[in-house]
Tab-separated table of C-alpha atoms and ligand atoms in Angstrom:
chain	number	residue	atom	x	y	z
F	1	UNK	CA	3.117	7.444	1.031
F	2	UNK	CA	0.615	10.185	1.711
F	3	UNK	CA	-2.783	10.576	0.597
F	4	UNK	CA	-4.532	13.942	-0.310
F	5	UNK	CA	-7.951	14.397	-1.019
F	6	UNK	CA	-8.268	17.136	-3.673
F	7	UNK	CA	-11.811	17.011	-3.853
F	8	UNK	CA	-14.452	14.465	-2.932
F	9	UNK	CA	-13.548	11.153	-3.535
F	10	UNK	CA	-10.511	12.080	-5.655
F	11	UNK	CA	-7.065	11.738	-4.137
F	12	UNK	CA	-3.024	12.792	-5.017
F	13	UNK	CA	-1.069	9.937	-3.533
F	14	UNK	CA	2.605	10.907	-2.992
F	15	UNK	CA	5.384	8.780	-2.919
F	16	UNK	CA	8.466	8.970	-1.302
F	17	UNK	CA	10.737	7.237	-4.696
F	18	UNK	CA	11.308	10.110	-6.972
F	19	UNK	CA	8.858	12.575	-5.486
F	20	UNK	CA	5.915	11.029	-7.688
F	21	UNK	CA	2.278	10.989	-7.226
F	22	UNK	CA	0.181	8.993	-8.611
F	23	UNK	CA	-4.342	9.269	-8.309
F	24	UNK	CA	-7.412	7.921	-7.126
F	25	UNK	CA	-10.870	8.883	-8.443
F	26	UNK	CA	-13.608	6.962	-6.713
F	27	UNK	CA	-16.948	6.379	-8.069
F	28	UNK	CA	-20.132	4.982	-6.771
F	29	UNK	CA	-19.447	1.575	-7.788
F	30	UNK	CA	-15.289	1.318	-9.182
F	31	UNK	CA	-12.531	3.433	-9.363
F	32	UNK	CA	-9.682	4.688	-11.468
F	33	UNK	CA	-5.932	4.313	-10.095
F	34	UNK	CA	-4.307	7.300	-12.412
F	35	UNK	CA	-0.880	5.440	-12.882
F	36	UNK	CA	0.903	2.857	-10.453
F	37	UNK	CA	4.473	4.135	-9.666
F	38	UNK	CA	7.776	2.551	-10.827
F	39	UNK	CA	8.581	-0.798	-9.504
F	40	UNK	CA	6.103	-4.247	-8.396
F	41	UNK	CA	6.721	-3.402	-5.055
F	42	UNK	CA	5.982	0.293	-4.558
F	43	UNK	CA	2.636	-0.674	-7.105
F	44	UNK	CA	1.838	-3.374	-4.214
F	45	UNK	CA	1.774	-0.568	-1.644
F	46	UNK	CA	0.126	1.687	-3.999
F	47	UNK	CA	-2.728	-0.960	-4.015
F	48	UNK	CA	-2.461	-1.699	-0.248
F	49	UNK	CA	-3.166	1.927	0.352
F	50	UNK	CA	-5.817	2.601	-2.353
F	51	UNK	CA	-7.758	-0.943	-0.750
F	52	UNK	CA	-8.025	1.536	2.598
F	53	UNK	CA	-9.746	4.259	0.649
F	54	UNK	CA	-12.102	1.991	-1.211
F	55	UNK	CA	-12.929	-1.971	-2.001
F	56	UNK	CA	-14.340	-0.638	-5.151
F	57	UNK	CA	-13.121	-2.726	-8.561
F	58	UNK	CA	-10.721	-0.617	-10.332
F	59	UNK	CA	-9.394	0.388	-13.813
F	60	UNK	CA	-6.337	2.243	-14.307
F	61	UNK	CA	-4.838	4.898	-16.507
F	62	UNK	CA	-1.674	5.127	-17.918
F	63	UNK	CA	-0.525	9.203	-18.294
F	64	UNK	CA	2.681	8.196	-20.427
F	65	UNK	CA	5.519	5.344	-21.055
F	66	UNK	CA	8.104	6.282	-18.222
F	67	UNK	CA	8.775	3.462	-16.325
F	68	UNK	CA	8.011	5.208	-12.841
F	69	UNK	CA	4.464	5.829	-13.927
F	70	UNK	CA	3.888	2.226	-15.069
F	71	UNK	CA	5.839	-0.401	-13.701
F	72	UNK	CA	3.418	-1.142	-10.764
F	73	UNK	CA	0.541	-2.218	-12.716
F	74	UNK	CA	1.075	-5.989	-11.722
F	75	UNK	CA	-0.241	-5.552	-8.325
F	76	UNK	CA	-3.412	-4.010	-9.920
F	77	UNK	CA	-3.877	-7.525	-12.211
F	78	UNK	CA	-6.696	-8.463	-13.675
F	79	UNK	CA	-8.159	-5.278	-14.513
F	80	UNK	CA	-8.481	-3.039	-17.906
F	81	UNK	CA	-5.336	-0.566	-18.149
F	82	UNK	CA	-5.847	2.289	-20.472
F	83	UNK	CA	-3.307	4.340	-22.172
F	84	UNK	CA	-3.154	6.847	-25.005
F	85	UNK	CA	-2.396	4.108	-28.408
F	86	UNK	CA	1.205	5.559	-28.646
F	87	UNK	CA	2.109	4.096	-25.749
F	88	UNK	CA	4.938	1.978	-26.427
F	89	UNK	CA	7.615	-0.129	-24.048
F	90	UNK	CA	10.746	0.710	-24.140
F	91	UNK	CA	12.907	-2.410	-24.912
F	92	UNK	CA	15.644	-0.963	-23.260
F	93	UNK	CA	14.697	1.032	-20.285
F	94	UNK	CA	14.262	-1.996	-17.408
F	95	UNK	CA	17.895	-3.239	-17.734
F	96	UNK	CA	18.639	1.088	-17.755
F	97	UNK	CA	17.048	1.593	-14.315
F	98	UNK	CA	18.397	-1.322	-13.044
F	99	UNK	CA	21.770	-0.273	-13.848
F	100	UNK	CA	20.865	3.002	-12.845
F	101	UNK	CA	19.294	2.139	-9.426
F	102	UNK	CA	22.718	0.139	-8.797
F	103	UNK	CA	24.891	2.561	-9.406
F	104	UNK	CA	22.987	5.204	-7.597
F	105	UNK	CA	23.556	2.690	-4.477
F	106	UNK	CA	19.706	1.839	-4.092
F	107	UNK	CA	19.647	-1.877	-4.946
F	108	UNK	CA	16.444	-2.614	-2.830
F	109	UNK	CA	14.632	-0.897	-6.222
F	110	UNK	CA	17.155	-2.184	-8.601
F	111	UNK	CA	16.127	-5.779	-7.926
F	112	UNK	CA	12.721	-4.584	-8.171
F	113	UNK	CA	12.246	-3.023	-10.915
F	114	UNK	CA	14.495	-6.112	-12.421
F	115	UNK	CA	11.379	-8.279	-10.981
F	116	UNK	CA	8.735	-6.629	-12.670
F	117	UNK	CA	6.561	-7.975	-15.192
F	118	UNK	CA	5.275	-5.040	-17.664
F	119	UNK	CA	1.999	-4.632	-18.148
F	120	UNK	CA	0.990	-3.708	-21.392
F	121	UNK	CA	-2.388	-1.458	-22.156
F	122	UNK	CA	-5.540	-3.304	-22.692
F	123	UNK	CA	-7.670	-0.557	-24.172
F	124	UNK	CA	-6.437	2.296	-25.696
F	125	UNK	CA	-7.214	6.056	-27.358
F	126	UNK	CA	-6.952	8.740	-29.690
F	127	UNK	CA	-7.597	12.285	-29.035
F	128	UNK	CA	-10.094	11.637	-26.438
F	129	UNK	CA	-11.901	8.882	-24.349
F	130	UNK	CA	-14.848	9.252	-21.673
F	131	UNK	CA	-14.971	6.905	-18.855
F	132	UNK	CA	-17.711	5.631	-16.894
F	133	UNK	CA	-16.257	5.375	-12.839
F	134	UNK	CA	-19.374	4.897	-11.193
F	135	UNK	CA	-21.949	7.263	-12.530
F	136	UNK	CA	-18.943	9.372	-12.379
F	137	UNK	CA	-17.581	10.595	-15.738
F	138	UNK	CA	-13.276	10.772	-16.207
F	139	UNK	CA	-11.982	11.967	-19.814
F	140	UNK	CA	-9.113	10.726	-21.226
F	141	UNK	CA	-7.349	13.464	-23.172
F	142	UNK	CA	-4.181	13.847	-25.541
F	143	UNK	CA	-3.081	17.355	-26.332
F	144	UNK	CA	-0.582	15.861	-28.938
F	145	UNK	CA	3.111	14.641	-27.874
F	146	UNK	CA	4.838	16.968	-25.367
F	147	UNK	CA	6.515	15.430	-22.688
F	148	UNK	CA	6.301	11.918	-24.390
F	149	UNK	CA	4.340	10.863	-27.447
F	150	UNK	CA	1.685	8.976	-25.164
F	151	UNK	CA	1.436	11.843	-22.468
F	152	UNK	CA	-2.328	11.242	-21.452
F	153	UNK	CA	-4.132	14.141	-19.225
F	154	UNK	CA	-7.036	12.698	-16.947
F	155	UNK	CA	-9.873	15.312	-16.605
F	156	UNK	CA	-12.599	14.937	-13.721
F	157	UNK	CA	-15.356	17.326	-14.782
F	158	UNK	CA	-17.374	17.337	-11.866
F	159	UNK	CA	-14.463	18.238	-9.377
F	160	UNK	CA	-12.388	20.294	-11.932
F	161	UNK	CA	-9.609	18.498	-11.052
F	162	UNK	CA	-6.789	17.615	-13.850
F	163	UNK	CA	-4.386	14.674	-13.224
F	164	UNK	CA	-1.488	15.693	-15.812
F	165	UNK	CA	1.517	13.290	-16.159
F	166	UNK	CA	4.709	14.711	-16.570
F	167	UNK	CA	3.161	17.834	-18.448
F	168	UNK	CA	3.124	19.432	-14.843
F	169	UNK	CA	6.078	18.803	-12.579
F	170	UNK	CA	6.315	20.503	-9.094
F	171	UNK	CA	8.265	22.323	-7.765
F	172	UNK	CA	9.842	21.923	-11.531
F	173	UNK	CA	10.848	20.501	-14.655
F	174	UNK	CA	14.314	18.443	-14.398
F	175	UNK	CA	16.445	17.258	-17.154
F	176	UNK	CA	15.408	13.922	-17.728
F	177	UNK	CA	11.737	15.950	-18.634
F	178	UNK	CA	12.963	16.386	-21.960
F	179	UNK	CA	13.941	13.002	-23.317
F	180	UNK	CA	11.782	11.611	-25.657
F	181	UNK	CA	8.655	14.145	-26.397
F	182	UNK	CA	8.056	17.150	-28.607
F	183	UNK	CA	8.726	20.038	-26.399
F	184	UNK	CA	7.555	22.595	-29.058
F	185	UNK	CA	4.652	21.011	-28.900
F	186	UNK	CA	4.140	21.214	-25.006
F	187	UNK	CA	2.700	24.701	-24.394
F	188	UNK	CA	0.091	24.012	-26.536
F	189	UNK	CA	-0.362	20.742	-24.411
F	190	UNK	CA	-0.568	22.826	-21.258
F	191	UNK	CA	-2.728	25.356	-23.320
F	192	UNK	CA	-5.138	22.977	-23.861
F	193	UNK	CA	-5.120	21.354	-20.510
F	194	UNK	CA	-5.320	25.409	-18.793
F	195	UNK	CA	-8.956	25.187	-20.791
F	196	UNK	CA	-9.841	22.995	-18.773
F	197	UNK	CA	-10.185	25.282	-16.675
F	198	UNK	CA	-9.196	22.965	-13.495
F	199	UNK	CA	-9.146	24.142	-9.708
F	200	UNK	CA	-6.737	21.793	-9.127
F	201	UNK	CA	-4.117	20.428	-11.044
F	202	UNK	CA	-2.316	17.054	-10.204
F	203	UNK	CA	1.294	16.902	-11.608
F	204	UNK	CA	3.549	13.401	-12.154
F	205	UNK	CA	5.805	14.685	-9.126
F	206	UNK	CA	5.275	17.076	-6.650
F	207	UNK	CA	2.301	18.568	-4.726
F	208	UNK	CA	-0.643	19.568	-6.160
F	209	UNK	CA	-0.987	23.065	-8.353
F	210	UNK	CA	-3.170	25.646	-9.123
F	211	UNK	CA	-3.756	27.238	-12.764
F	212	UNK	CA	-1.586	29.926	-12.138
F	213	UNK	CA	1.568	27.467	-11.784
F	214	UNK	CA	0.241	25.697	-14.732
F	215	UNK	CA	0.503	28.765	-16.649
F	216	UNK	CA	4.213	29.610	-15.228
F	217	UNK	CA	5.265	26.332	-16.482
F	218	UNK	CA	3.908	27.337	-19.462
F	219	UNK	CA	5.816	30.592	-19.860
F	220	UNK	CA	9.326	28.762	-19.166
F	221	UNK	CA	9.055	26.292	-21.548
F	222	UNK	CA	8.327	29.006	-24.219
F	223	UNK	CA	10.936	30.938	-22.828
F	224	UNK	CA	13.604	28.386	-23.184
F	225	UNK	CA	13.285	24.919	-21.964
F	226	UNK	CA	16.739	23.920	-22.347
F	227	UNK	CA	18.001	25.766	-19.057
F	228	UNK	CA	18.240	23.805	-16.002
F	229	UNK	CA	15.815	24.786	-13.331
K	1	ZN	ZN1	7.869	10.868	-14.280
């Protein structure tokens, strides 16, 4: 796991399982864990790590439904998890990455993802939702359903930093990007989020991004999402 501060007190964690990176905004008095990564184990060390940053009480934030985004929340227990209200579990998809993890010959995360208790939102949103993280203000935002129908984009004003889910993916989009969203949908998402007007732009994998790869993202998806990067 590495930590990187993209501005003061606000932090891109990346992980090792599935190149993902998750965020940290720290307030005067809490904090906000911007999702928890994708198993009860690697959200344990996503807590371990975050409790050497700061000892502050957290919330956390939810950017969409994909299990590598949520399934760590346990570790994070008792605290108020917020996610955009079309968040939904997927019945299915913990026996599917179990399987999956199995046959991909990792069965470490297999067994625990197969341990993990779901965590289900305890506050949710509409089109948009201002937080209070120590004196410091976080918005919740929706651009409308893109990469998933609960793709939530956190916005910290005062450090122009976006954290954006699975809208952003560096160094690109893969296959599985396009399961369950509205991709004709998602330029305007990334329209929206680009007015913003963010110097730094956290995706759901990769390393942090500037506008300008924001914008390139942007121009492939109108161009023809469908081809394989
Ligand atoms: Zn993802």
């Amino acid at each position: 796991m590495k930590v990187i501060e993209v501005a003061a007190g606000v932090y891109a964690i990346r992980h090792e399982e599935l190149d993902l990176t998750t965020g940290l905004i720290v307030g005067e008095d809490s904090c906000l864990v911007v999702d928890t990564a994708g198993d009860h184990v690697q959200g344990s060390a996503l807590a371990k790590a975050i409790r050497e940053i700061t000892s502050n009480p957290w919330q956390v934030v939810y950017t969409h439904a994909h299990f590598d985004h949520y399934y760590g929340t346990s570790a994070f227990m008792p605290c108020d998890v917020w996610a955009h209200q079309a968040f939904r579990f997927d019945a299915d998809e913990q026996a599917k990455w179990v399987a999956k993890y199995r046959e991909d010959g990792k069965p470490e995360i297999a067994e625990a993802i197969r341990d993990t208790a779901l965590v289900a939102p305890t506050n949710t949103f509409d089109k948009t939702k201002e937080l209070s993280v120590g004196r410091r203000t976080v918005v919740l935002q929706h651009f409308g359903p893109a990469h998933s129908f609960s793709d939530t984009v956190v916005h910290v004003p005062d450090a122009r930093v976006v954290f954006a889910g699975d809208l952003v993916e560096e160094p690109g989009f893969i296959a599985e990007s396009f399961g369950d969203g509205d991709v004709t949908q998602w330029p305007a998402a990334l329209q929206a989020l680009l007015a913003l007007d963010p110097r730094v732009v956290v995706p759901g994998h990769g390393s942090p991004v500037d506008k300008d790869f924001v914008a390139a993202q942007r121009e492939i998806l109108i161009a023809g999402w469908t081809s394989p990067r």
